[in-house]
Amino acid sequence: MKKFSIYLAALSILAIMSSCDDFLNTAPGSQISEEDVYTSVANTELQIRSIYDLLGENRSYRKHLVSYLGVNTDIEMHTGSLAEANLPAPTGDRKTMAVYNMRSNDNKDGFMDTDGRDPYSRIYTGIERANLAIAGIEKYNGTTPTNAQMANLLGEALTWRSFFYNDLIKIWGDVPLRLKPV
């Protein structure tokens, strides 16, 4: 009798544990599927806004790129960015960025950090977000969406991706081209 009750207890524990599997593996209420994101104009707009978010981040367009990029023109000049005959060549990220001559060994100002928070990595994050939006819109709405709002959002994501690549090429020269999300 004692063995029977041990077997019965073991079987009941096994039955309880196997039946709880479905109960414990529920989807969270805050999670939405990729299809839900890219079939809804409102949700797709939120995905596009994540691209804009990068413009306000530190070591991105907000602080570094806009204020130092290409300030050596026929109108203005960043002090110390041009090598004079009797002065050493420009060093430091800000000075080399002013003349579109970024080098990986110029890291006095944190432009080339290895933590993924530097302008190069931030711009590629924008490209990745644009690629996700482009792939999602094309997957669920076709390459030429019939919905005018969705077509505008596709055009916006394509424009942002080309804008980011334009800046990458201006600053760092030849860069890897990624047209699909990673």
mmCIF file with all atom_site columns, C-alpha atoms in Angstrom:
data_model
loop_
_atom_site.group_PDB
_atom_site.id
_atom_site.type_symbol
_atom_site.label_atom_id
_atom_site.label_alt_id
_atom_site.label_comp_id
_atom_site.label_asym_id
_atom_site.label_entity_id
_atom_site.label_seq_id
_atom_site.pdbx_PDB_ins_code
_atom_site.Cartn_x
_atom_site.Cartn_y
_atom_site.Cartn_z
_atom_site.occupancy
_atom_site.B_iso_or_equiv
_atom_site.pdbx_formal_charge
_atom_site.auth_seq_id
_atom_site.auth_comp_id
_atom_site.auth_asym_id
_atom_site.auth_atom_id
_atom_site.pdbx_PDB_model_num
ATOM 1   C CA . MET A 1 1   ? 0.000  0.000  0.000   1.00 0.00 ? 1   MET A CA 1
ATOM 2   C CA . LYS A 1 2   ? 2.845  2.327  0.839   1.00 0.00 ? 2   LYS A CA 1
ATOM 3   C CA . LYS A 1 3   ? 4.472  1.746  -2.589  1.00 0.00 ? 3   LYS A CA 1
ATOM 4   C CA . PHE A 1 4   ? 1.161  2.436  -4.296  1.00 0.00 ? 4   PHE A CA 1
ATOM 5   C CA . SER A 1 5   ? 0.786  5.799  -2.551  1.00 0.00 ? 5   SER A CA 1
ATOM 6   C CA . ILE A 1 6   ? 4.380  6.750  -3.528  1.00 0.00 ? 6   ILE A CA 1
ATOM 7   C CA . TYR A 1 7   ? 3.666  5.857  -7.164  1.00 0.00 ? 7   TYR A CA 1
ATOM 8   C CA . LEU A 1 8   ? 0.386  7.745  -7.041  1.00 0.00 ? 8   LEU A CA 1
ATOM 9   C CA . ALA A 1 9   ? 2.097  10.821 -5.574  1.00 0.00 ? 9   ALA A CA 1
ATOM 10  C CA . ALA A 1 10  ? 4.833  10.657 -8.219  1.00 0.00 ? 10  ALA A CA 1
ATOM 11  C CA . LEU A 1 11  ? 2.267  10.314 -11.019 1.00 0.00 ? 11  LEU A CA 1
ATOM 12  C CA . SER A 1 12  ? 0.218  13.215 -9.706  1.00 0.00 ? 12  SER A CA 1
ATOM 13  C CA . ILE A 1 13  ? 3.301  15.448 -9.468  1.00 0.00 ? 13  ILE A CA 1
ATOM 14  C CA . LEU A 1 14  ? 4.268  14.451 -12.998 1.00 0.00 ? 14  LEU A CA 1
ATOM 15  C CA . ALA A 1 15  ? 0.753  15.199 -14.267 1.00 0.00 ? 15  ALA A CA 1
ATOM 16  C CA . ILE A 1 16  ? 0.682  18.569 -12.525 1.00 0.00 ? 16  ILE A CA 1
ATOM 17  C CA . MET A 1 17  ? 4.094  19.575 -13.890 1.00 0.00 ? 17  MET A CA 1
ATOM 18  C CA . SER A 1 18  ? 3.265  18.551 -17.460 1.00 0.00 ? 18  SER A CA 1
ATOM 19  C CA . SER A 1 19  ? -0.114 20.298 -17.428 1.00 0.00 ? 19  SER A CA 1
ATOM 20  C CA . CYS A 1 20  ? 1.397  23.564 -16.132 1.00 0.00 ? 20  CYS A CA 1
ATOM 21  C CA . ASP A 1 21  ? 3.619  23.890 -19.169 1.00 0.00 ? 21  ASP A CA 1
ATOM 22  C CA . ASP A 1 22  ? 0.961  25.637 -21.253 1.00 0.00 ? 22  ASP A CA 1
ATOM 23  C CA . PHE A 1 23  ? -0.086 27.763 -18.315 1.00 0.00 ? 23  PHE A CA 1
ATOM 24  C CA . LEU A 1 24  ? 3.456  28.983 -17.604 1.00 0.00 ? 24  LEU A CA 1
ATOM 25  C CA . ASN A 1 25  ? 4.314  29.711 -21.259 1.00 0.00 ? 25  ASN A CA 1
ATOM 26  C CA . THR A 1 26  ? 1.891  32.529 -21.926 1.00 0.00 ? 26  THR A CA 1
ATOM 27  C CA . ALA A 1 27  ? 2.738  35.475 -24.151 1.00 0.00 ? 27  ALA A CA 1
ATOM 28  C CA . PRO A 1 28  ? 3.080  38.795 -22.319 1.00 0.00 ? 28  PRO A CA 1
ATOM 29  C CA . GLY A 1 29  ? 0.320  41.325 -22.931 1.00 0.00 ? 29  GLY A CA 1
ATOM 30  C CA . SER A 1 30  ? 2.802  44.026 -23.954 1.00 0.00 ? 30  SER A CA 1
ATOM 31  C CA . GLN A 1 31  ? 4.301  41.970 -26.772 1.00 0.00 ? 31  GLN A CA 1
ATOM 32  C CA . ILE A 1 32  ? 3.004  42.361 -30.308 1.00 0.00 ? 32  ILE A CA 1
ATOM 33  C CA . SER A 1 33  ? 3.977  40.373 -33.347 1.00 0.00 ? 33  SER A CA 1
ATOM 34  C CA . GLU A 1 34  ? 5.948  41.669 -36.300 1.00 0.00 ? 34  GLU A CA 1
ATOM 35  C CA . GLU A 1 35  ? 2.821  41.312 -38.423 1.00 0.00 ? 35  GLU A CA 1
ATOM 36  C CA . ASP A 1 36  ? 0.844  43.501 -36.018 1.00 0.00 ? 36  ASP A CA 1
ATOM 37  C CA . VAL A 1 37  ? 3.544  46.187 -36.232 1.00 0.00 ? 37  VAL A CA 1
ATOM 38  C CA . TYR A 1 38  ? 3.754  46.367 -40.024 1.00 0.00 ? 38  TYR A CA 1
ATOM 39  C CA . THR A 1 39  ? 0.091  45.915 -40.929 1.00 0.00 ? 39  THR A CA 1
ATOM 40  C CA . SER A 1 40  ? -0.974 48.848 -38.762 1.00 0.00 ? 40  SER A CA 1
ATOM 41  C CA . VAL A 1 41  ? -0.059 52.374 -39.889 1.00 0.00 ? 41  VAL A CA 1
ATOM 42  C CA . ALA A 1 42  ? 0.026  53.626 -36.287 1.00 0.00 ? 42  ALA A CA 1
ATOM 43  C CA . ASN A 1 43  ? 2.408  50.867 -35.156 1.00 0.00 ? 43  ASN A CA 1
ATOM 44  C CA . THR A 1 44  ? 4.622  51.313 -38.208 1.00 0.00 ? 44  THR A CA 1
ATOM 45  C CA . GLU A 1 45  ? 4.858  55.031 -37.438 1.00 0.00 ? 45  GLU A CA 1
ATOM 46  C CA . LEU A 1 46  ? 6.177  54.111 -33.995 1.00 0.00 ? 46  LEU A CA 1
ATOM 47  C CA . GLN A 1 47  ? 8.879  51.983 -35.613 1.00 0.00 ? 47  GLN A CA 1
ATOM 48  C CA . ILE A 1 48  ? 9.849  54.909 -37.864 1.00 0.00 ? 48  ILE A CA 1
ATOM 49  C CA . ARG A 1 49  ? 9.997  57.196 -34.803 1.00 0.00 ? 49  ARG A CA 1
ATOM 50  C CA . SER A 1 50  ? 12.659 54.924 -33.335 1.00 0.00 ? 50  SER A CA 1
ATOM 51  C CA . ILE A 1 51  ? 14.898 56.066 -36.200 1.00 0.00 ? 51  ILE A CA 1
ATOM 52  C CA . TYR A 1 52  ? 14.344 59.698 -35.208 1.00 0.00 ? 52  TYR A CA 1
ATOM 53  C CA . ASP A 1 53  ? 15.255 58.817 -31.624 1.00 0.00 ? 53  ASP A CA 1
ATOM 54  C CA . LEU A 1 54  ? 18.902 58.459 -32.614 1.00 0.00 ? 54  LEU A CA 1
ATOM 55  C CA . LEU A 1 55  ? 19.108 62.100 -33.650 1.00 0.00 ? 55  LEU A CA 1
ATOM 56  C CA . GLY A 1 56  ? 18.800 63.188 -30.030 1.00 0.00 ? 56  GLY A CA 1
ATOM 57  C CA . GLU A 1 57  ? 21.275 60.781 -28.465 1.00 0.00 ? 57  GLU A CA 1
ATOM 58  C CA . ASN A 1 58  ? 24.623 61.870 -27.102 1.00 0.00 ? 58  ASN A CA 1
ATOM 59  C CA . ARG A 1 59  ? 27.595 61.219 -29.403 1.00 0.00 ? 59  ARG A CA 1
ATOM 60  C CA . SER A 1 60  ? 25.258 61.321 -32.336 1.00 0.00 ? 60  SER A CA 1
ATOM 61  C CA . TYR A 1 61  ? 23.725 64.141 -34.321 1.00 0.00 ? 61  TYR A CA 1
ATOM 62  C CA . ARG A 1 62  ? 22.673 66.038 -31.208 1.00 0.00 ? 62  ARG A CA 1
ATOM 63  C CA . LYS A 1 63  ? 26.113 66.894 -29.963 1.00 0.00 ? 63  LYS A CA 1
ATOM 64  C CA . HIS A 1 64  ? 29.052 65.757 -31.982 1.00 0.00 ? 64  HIS A CA 1
ATOM 65  C CA . LEU A 1 65  ? 28.309 65.396 -35.661 1.00 0.00 ? 65  LEU A CA 1
ATOM 66  C CA . VAL A 1 66  ? 26.416 68.623 -36.241 1.00 0.00 ? 66  VAL A CA 1
ATOM 67  C CA . SER A 1 67  ? 28.789 70.854 -34.328 1.00 0.00 ? 67  SER A CA 1
ATOM 68  C CA . TYR A 1 68  ? 32.076 69.570 -35.778 1.00 0.00 ? 68  TYR A CA 1
ATOM 69  C CA . LEU A 1 69  ? 31.359 67.987 -39.127 1.00 0.00 ? 69  LEU A CA 1
ATOM 70  C CA . GLY A 1 70  ? 32.707 69.938 -42.050 1.00 0.00 ? 70  GLY A CA 1
ATOM 71  C CA . VAL A 1 71  ? 33.201 73.307 -40.418 1.00 0.00 ? 71  VAL A CA 1
ATOM 72  C CA . ASN A 1 72  ? 36.294 74.012 -42.507 1.00 0.00 ? 72  ASN A CA 1
ATOM 73  C CA . THR A 1 73  ? 34.846 75.862 -45.469 1.00 0.00 ? 73  THR A CA 1
ATOM 74  C CA . ASP A 1 74  ? 35.601 79.078 -47.274 1.00 0.00 ? 74  ASP A CA 1
ATOM 75  C CA . ILE A 1 75  ? 33.423 80.820 -44.653 1.00 0.00 ? 75  ILE A CA 1
ATOM 76  C CA . GLU A 1 76  ? 34.536 79.297 -41.346 1.00 0.00 ? 76  GLU A CA 1
ATOM 77  C CA . MET A 1 77  ? 37.298 77.182 -39.840 1.00 0.00 ? 77  MET A CA 1
ATOM 78  C CA . HIS A 1 78  ? 37.693 74.991 -36.762 1.00 0.00 ? 78  HIS A CA 1
ATOM 79  C CA . THR A 1 79  ? 40.805 76.128 -34.912 1.00 0.00 ? 79  THR A CA 1
ATOM 80  C CA . GLY A 1 80  ? 43.648 73.653 -35.207 1.00 0.00 ? 80  GLY A CA 1
ATOM 81  C CA . SER A 1 81  ? 42.044 71.421 -37.798 1.00 0.00 ? 81  SER A CA 1
ATOM 82  C CA . LEU A 1 82  ? 44.349 72.449 -40.639 1.00 0.00 ? 82  LEU A CA 1
ATOM 83  C CA . ALA A 1 83  ? 48.041 71.740 -40.462 1.00 0.00 ? 83  ALA A CA 1
ATOM 84  C CA . GLU A 1 84  ? 50.094 74.851 -41.054 1.00 0.00 ? 84  GLU A CA 1
ATOM 85  C CA . ALA A 1 85  ? 53.607 74.673 -42.419 1.00 0.00 ? 85  ALA A CA 1
ATOM 86  C CA . ASN A 1 86  ? 55.100 75.000 -38.938 1.00 0.00 ? 86  ASN A CA 1
ATOM 87  C CA . LEU A 1 87  ? 52.359 73.175 -36.967 1.00 0.00 ? 87  LEU A CA 1
ATOM 88  C CA . PRO A 1 88  ? 51.801 69.440 -36.519 1.00 0.00 ? 88  PRO A CA 1
ATOM 89  C CA . ALA A 1 89  ? 48.997 67.662 -38.352 1.00 0.00 ? 89  ALA A CA 1
ATOM 90  C CA . PRO A 1 90  ? 45.578 67.891 -36.682 1.00 0.00 ? 90  PRO A CA 1
ATOM 91  C CA . THR A 1 91  ? 44.890 65.363 -33.959 1.00 0.00 ? 91  THR A CA 1
ATOM 92  C CA . GLY A 1 92  ? 41.823 64.652 -31.900 1.00 0.00 ? 92  GLY A CA 1
ATOM 93  C CA . ASP A 1 93  ? 38.447 63.603 -33.140 1.00 0.00 ? 93  ASP A CA 1
ATOM 94  C CA . ARG A 1 94  ? 36.926 67.066 -33.323 1.00 0.00 ? 94  ARG A CA 1
ATOM 95  C CA . LYS A 1 95  ? 39.742 68.504 -35.391 1.00 0.00 ? 95  LYS A CA 1
ATOM 96  C CA . THR A 1 96  ? 39.935 65.618 -37.830 1.00 0.00 ? 96  THR A CA 1
ATOM 97  C CA . MET A 1 97  ? 36.138 65.451 -38.129 1.00 0.00 ? 97  MET A CA 1
ATOM 98  C CA . ALA A 1 98  ? 36.118 69.114 -39.165 1.00 0.00 ? 98  ALA A CA 1
ATOM 99  C CA . VAL A 1 99  ? 38.103 68.224 -42.287 1.00 0.00 ? 99  VAL A CA 1
ATOM 100 C CA . TYR A 1 100 ? 36.345 64.864 -42.964 1.00 0.00 ? 100 TYR A CA 1
ATOM 101 C CA . ASN A 1 101 ? 39.444 62.896 -41.991 1.00 0.00 ? 101 ASN A CA 1
ATOM 102 C CA . MET A 1 102 ? 38.379 60.629 -39.127 1.00 0.00 ? 102 MET A CA 1
ATOM 103 C CA . ARG A 1 103 ? 40.859 57.977 -38.073 1.00 0.00 ? 103 ARG A CA 1
ATOM 104 C CA . SER A 1 104 ? 40.336 55.136 -35.639 1.00 0.00 ? 104 SER A CA 1
ATOM 105 C CA . ASN A 1 105 ? 43.376 56.158 -33.567 1.00 0.00 ? 105 ASN A CA 1
ATOM 106 C CA . ASP A 1 106 ? 41.901 59.616 -32.840 1.00 0.00 ? 106 ASP A CA 1
ATOM 107 C CA . ASN A 1 107 ? 39.954 58.981 -29.681 1.00 0.00 ? 107 ASN A CA 1
ATOM 108 C CA . LYS A 1 108 ? 40.608 61.921 -27.411 1.00 0.00 ? 108 LYS A CA 1
ATOM 109 C CA . ASP A 1 109 ? 36.993 63.075 -27.500 1.00 0.00 ? 109 ASP A CA 1
ATOM 110 C CA . GLY A 1 110 ? 35.166 59.724 -27.392 1.00 0.00 ? 110 GLY A CA 1
ATOM 111 C CA . PHE A 1 111 ? 34.133 59.654 -31.032 1.00 0.00 ? 111 PHE A CA 1
ATOM 112 C CA . MET A 1 112 ? 35.576 56.209 -31.675 1.00 0.00 ? 112 MET A CA 1
ATOM 113 C CA . ASP A 1 113 ? 34.641 54.404 -28.453 1.00 0.00 ? 113 ASP A CA 1
ATOM 114 C CA . THR A 1 114 ? 34.347 50.650 -28.491 1.00 0.00 ? 114 THR A CA 1
ATOM 115 C CA . ASP A 1 115 ? 31.162 50.554 -26.408 1.00 0.00 ? 115 ASP A CA 1
ATOM 116 C CA . GLY A 1 116 ? 28.824 51.120 -29.370 1.00 0.00 ? 116 GLY A CA 1
ATOM 117 C CA . ARG A 1 117 ? 27.947 54.656 -28.273 1.00 0.00 ? 117 ARG A CA 1
ATOM 118 C CA . ASP A 1 118 ? 30.162 56.437 -30.808 1.00 0.00 ? 118 ASP A CA 1
ATOM 119 C CA . PRO A 1 119 ? 28.719 58.235 -33.876 1.00 0.00 ? 119 PRO A CA 1
ATOM 120 C CA . TYR A 1 120 ? 29.722 55.425 -36.263 1.00 0.00 ? 120 TYR A CA 1
ATOM 121 C CA . SER A 1 121 ? 27.824 52.812 -34.239 1.00 0.00 ? 121 SER A CA 1
ATOM 122 C CA . ARG A 1 122 ? 24.877 55.127 -33.615 1.00 0.00 ? 122 ARG A CA 1
ATOM 123 C CA . ILE A 1 123 ? 24.478 55.770 -37.343 1.00 0.00 ? 123 ILE A CA 1
ATOM 124 C CA . TYR A 1 124 ? 24.588 52.029 -38.051 1.00 0.00 ? 124 TYR A CA 1
ATOM 125 C CA . THR A 1 125 ? 21.893 51.574 -35.393 1.00 0.00 ? 125 THR A CA 1
ATOM 126 C CA . GLY A 1 126 ? 19.754 54.003 -37.385 1.00 0.00 ? 126 GLY A CA 1
ATOM 127 C CA . ILE A 1 127 ? 20.456 52.018 -40.546 1.00 0.00 ? 127 ILE A CA 1
ATOM 128 C CA . GLU A 1 128 ? 19.448 48.802 -38.781 1.00 0.00 ? 128 GLU A CA 1
ATOM 129 C CA . ARG A 1 129 ? 16.185 50.351 -37.590 1.00 0.00 ? 129 ARG A CA 1
ATOM 130 C CA . ALA A 1 130 ? 15.479 51.642 -41.098 1.00 0.00 ? 130 ALA A CA 1
ATOM 131 C CA . ASN A 1 131 ? 16.267 48.197 -42.538 1.00 0.00 ? 131 ASN A CA 1
ATOM 132 C CA . LEU A 1 132 ? 13.854 46.568 -40.066 1.00 0.00 ? 132 LEU A CA 1
ATOM 133 C CA . ALA A 1 133 ? 11.108 49.002 -41.062 1.00 0.00 ? 133 ALA A CA 1
ATOM 134 C CA . ILE A 1 134 ? 11.767 48.526 -44.797 1.00 0.00 ? 134 ILE A CA 1
ATOM 135 C CA . ALA A 1 135 ? 11.796 44.722 -44.523 1.00 0.00 ? 135 ALA A CA 1
ATOM 136 C CA . GLY A 1 136 ? 8.649  44.654 -42.374 1.00 0.00 ? 136 GLY A CA 1
ATOM 137 C CA . ILE A 1 137 ? 6.684  47.014 -44.597 1.00 0.00 ? 137 ILE A CA 1
ATOM 138 C CA . GLU A 1 138 ? 7.701  45.121 -47.744 1.00 0.00 ? 138 GLU A CA 1
ATOM 139 C CA . LYS A 1 139 ? 6.943  41.730 -46.178 1.00 0.00 ? 139 LYS A CA 1
ATOM 140 C CA . TYR A 1 140 ? 3.436  42.604 -45.032 1.00 0.00 ? 140 TYR A CA 1
ATOM 141 C CA . ASN A 1 141 ? 2.440  45.274 -47.588 1.00 0.00 ? 141 ASN A CA 1
ATOM 142 C CA . GLY A 1 142 ? 4.439  44.438 -50.729 1.00 0.00 ? 142 GLY A CA 1
ATOM 143 C CA . THR A 1 143 ? 7.334  46.384 -52.228 1.00 0.00 ? 143 THR A CA 1
ATOM 144 C CA . THR A 1 144 ? 4.907  49.063 -53.451 1.00 0.00 ? 144 THR A CA 1
ATOM 145 C CA . PRO A 1 145 ? 2.211  49.328 -50.776 1.00 0.00 ? 145 PRO A CA 1
ATOM 146 C CA . THR A 1 146 ? -1.259 50.254 -52.024 1.00 0.00 ? 146 THR A CA 1
ATOM 147 C CA . ASN A 1 147 ? -2.003 52.090 -48.764 1.00 0.00 ? 147 ASN A CA 1
ATOM 148 C CA . ALA A 1 148 ? -0.717 55.653 -49.297 1.00 0.00 ? 148 ALA A CA 1
ATOM 149 C CA . GLN A 1 149 ? 0.263  56.112 -45.646 1.00 0.00 ? 149 GLN A CA 1
ATOM 150 C CA . MET A 1 150 ? 2.246  52.879 -45.612 1.00 0.00 ? 150 MET A CA 1
ATOM 151 C CA . ALA A 1 151 ? 3.934  53.857 -48.893 1.00 0.00 ? 151 ALA A CA 1
ATOM 152 C CA . ASN A 1 152 ? 4.945  57.174 -47.290 1.00 0.00 ? 152 ASN A CA 1
ATOM 153 C CA . LEU A 1 153 ? 6.396  55.345 -44.289 1.00 0.00 ? 153 LEU A CA 1
ATOM 154 C CA . LEU A 1 154 ? 8.366  53.052 -46.605 1.00 0.00 ? 154 LEU A CA 1
ATOM 155 C CA . GLY A 1 155 ? 9.710  56.105 -48.415 1.00 0.00 ? 155 GLY A CA 1
ATOM 156 C CA . GLU A 1 156 ? 10.636 57.707 -45.100 1.00 0.00 ? 156 GLU A CA 1
ATOM 157 C CA . ALA A 1 157 ? 12.596 54.639 -43.978 1.00 0.00 ? 157 ALA A CA 1
ATOM 158 C CA . LEU A 1 158 ? 14.377 54.448 -47.338 1.00 0.00 ? 158 LEU A CA 1
ATOM 159 C CA . THR A 1 159 ? 15.254 58.145 -47.104 1.00 0.00 ? 159 THR A CA 1
ATOM 160 C CA . TRP A 1 160 ? 16.667 57.807 -43.607 1.00 0.00 ? 160 TRP A CA 1
ATOM 161 C CA . ARG A 1 161 ? 18.799 54.843 -44.638 1.00 0.00 ? 161 ARG A CA 1
ATOM 162 C CA . SER A 1 162 ? 20.252 56.776 -47.581 1.00 0.00 ? 162 SER A CA 1
ATOM 163 C CA . PHE A 1 163 ? 20.795 59.857 -45.369 1.00 0.00 ? 163 PHE A CA 1
ATOM 164 C CA . PHE A 1 164 ? 22.750 57.793 -42.843 1.00 0.00 ? 164 PHE A CA 1
ATOM 165 C CA . TYR A 1 165 ? 24.870 56.152 -45.544 1.00 0.00 ? 165 TYR A CA 1
ATOM 166 C CA . ASN A 1 166 ? 25.590 59.565 -47.058 1.00 0.00 ? 166 ASN A CA 1
ATOM 167 C CA . ASP A 1 167 ? 26.943 60.786 -43.724 1.00 0.00 ? 167 ASP A CA 1
ATOM 168 C CA . LEU A 1 168 ? 28.947 57.606 -43.121 1.00 0.00 ? 168 LEU A CA 1
ATOM 169 C CA . ILE A 1 169 ? 30.622 57.915 -46.523 1.00 0.00 ? 169 ILE A CA 1
ATOM 170 C CA . LYS A 1 170 ? 31.326 61.634 -46.041 1.00 0.00 ? 170 LYS A CA 1
ATOM 171 C CA . ILE A 1 171 ? 33.017 61.048 -42.688 1.00 0.00 ? 171 ILE A CA 1
ATOM 172 C CA . TRP A 1 172 ? 34.602 57.588 -42.912 1.00 0.00 ? 172 TRP A CA 1
ATOM 173 C CA . GLY A 1 173 ? 34.856 56.893 -46.640 1.00 0.00 ? 173 GLY A CA 1
ATOM 174 C CA . ASP A 1 174 ? 34.020 53.393 -47.845 1.00 0.00 ? 174 ASP A CA 1
ATOM 175 C CA . VAL A 1 175 ? 31.780 51.621 -45.339 1.00 0.00 ? 175 VAL A CA 1
ATOM 176 C CA . PRO A 1 176 ? 30.007 48.255 -45.348 1.00 0.00 ? 176 PRO A CA 1
ATOM 177 C CA . LEU A 1 177 ? 26.616 48.355 -47.085 1.00 0.00 ? 177 LEU A CA 1
ATOM 178 C CA . ARG A 1 178 ? 23.805 46.534 -45.286 1.00 0.00 ? 178 ARG A CA 1
ATOM 179 C CA . LEU A 1 179 ? 20.434 46.544 -47.007 1.00 0.00 ? 179 LEU A CA 1
ATOM 180 C CA . LYS A 1 180 ? 18.869 43.749 -44.943 1.00 0.00 ? 180 LYS A CA 1
ATOM 181 C CA . PRO A 1 181 ? 18.354 43.716 -41.155 1.00 0.00 ? 181 PRO A CA 1
ATOM 182 C CA . VAL A 1 182 ? 20.842 41.662 -39.194 1.00 0.00 ? 182 VAL A CA 1
#
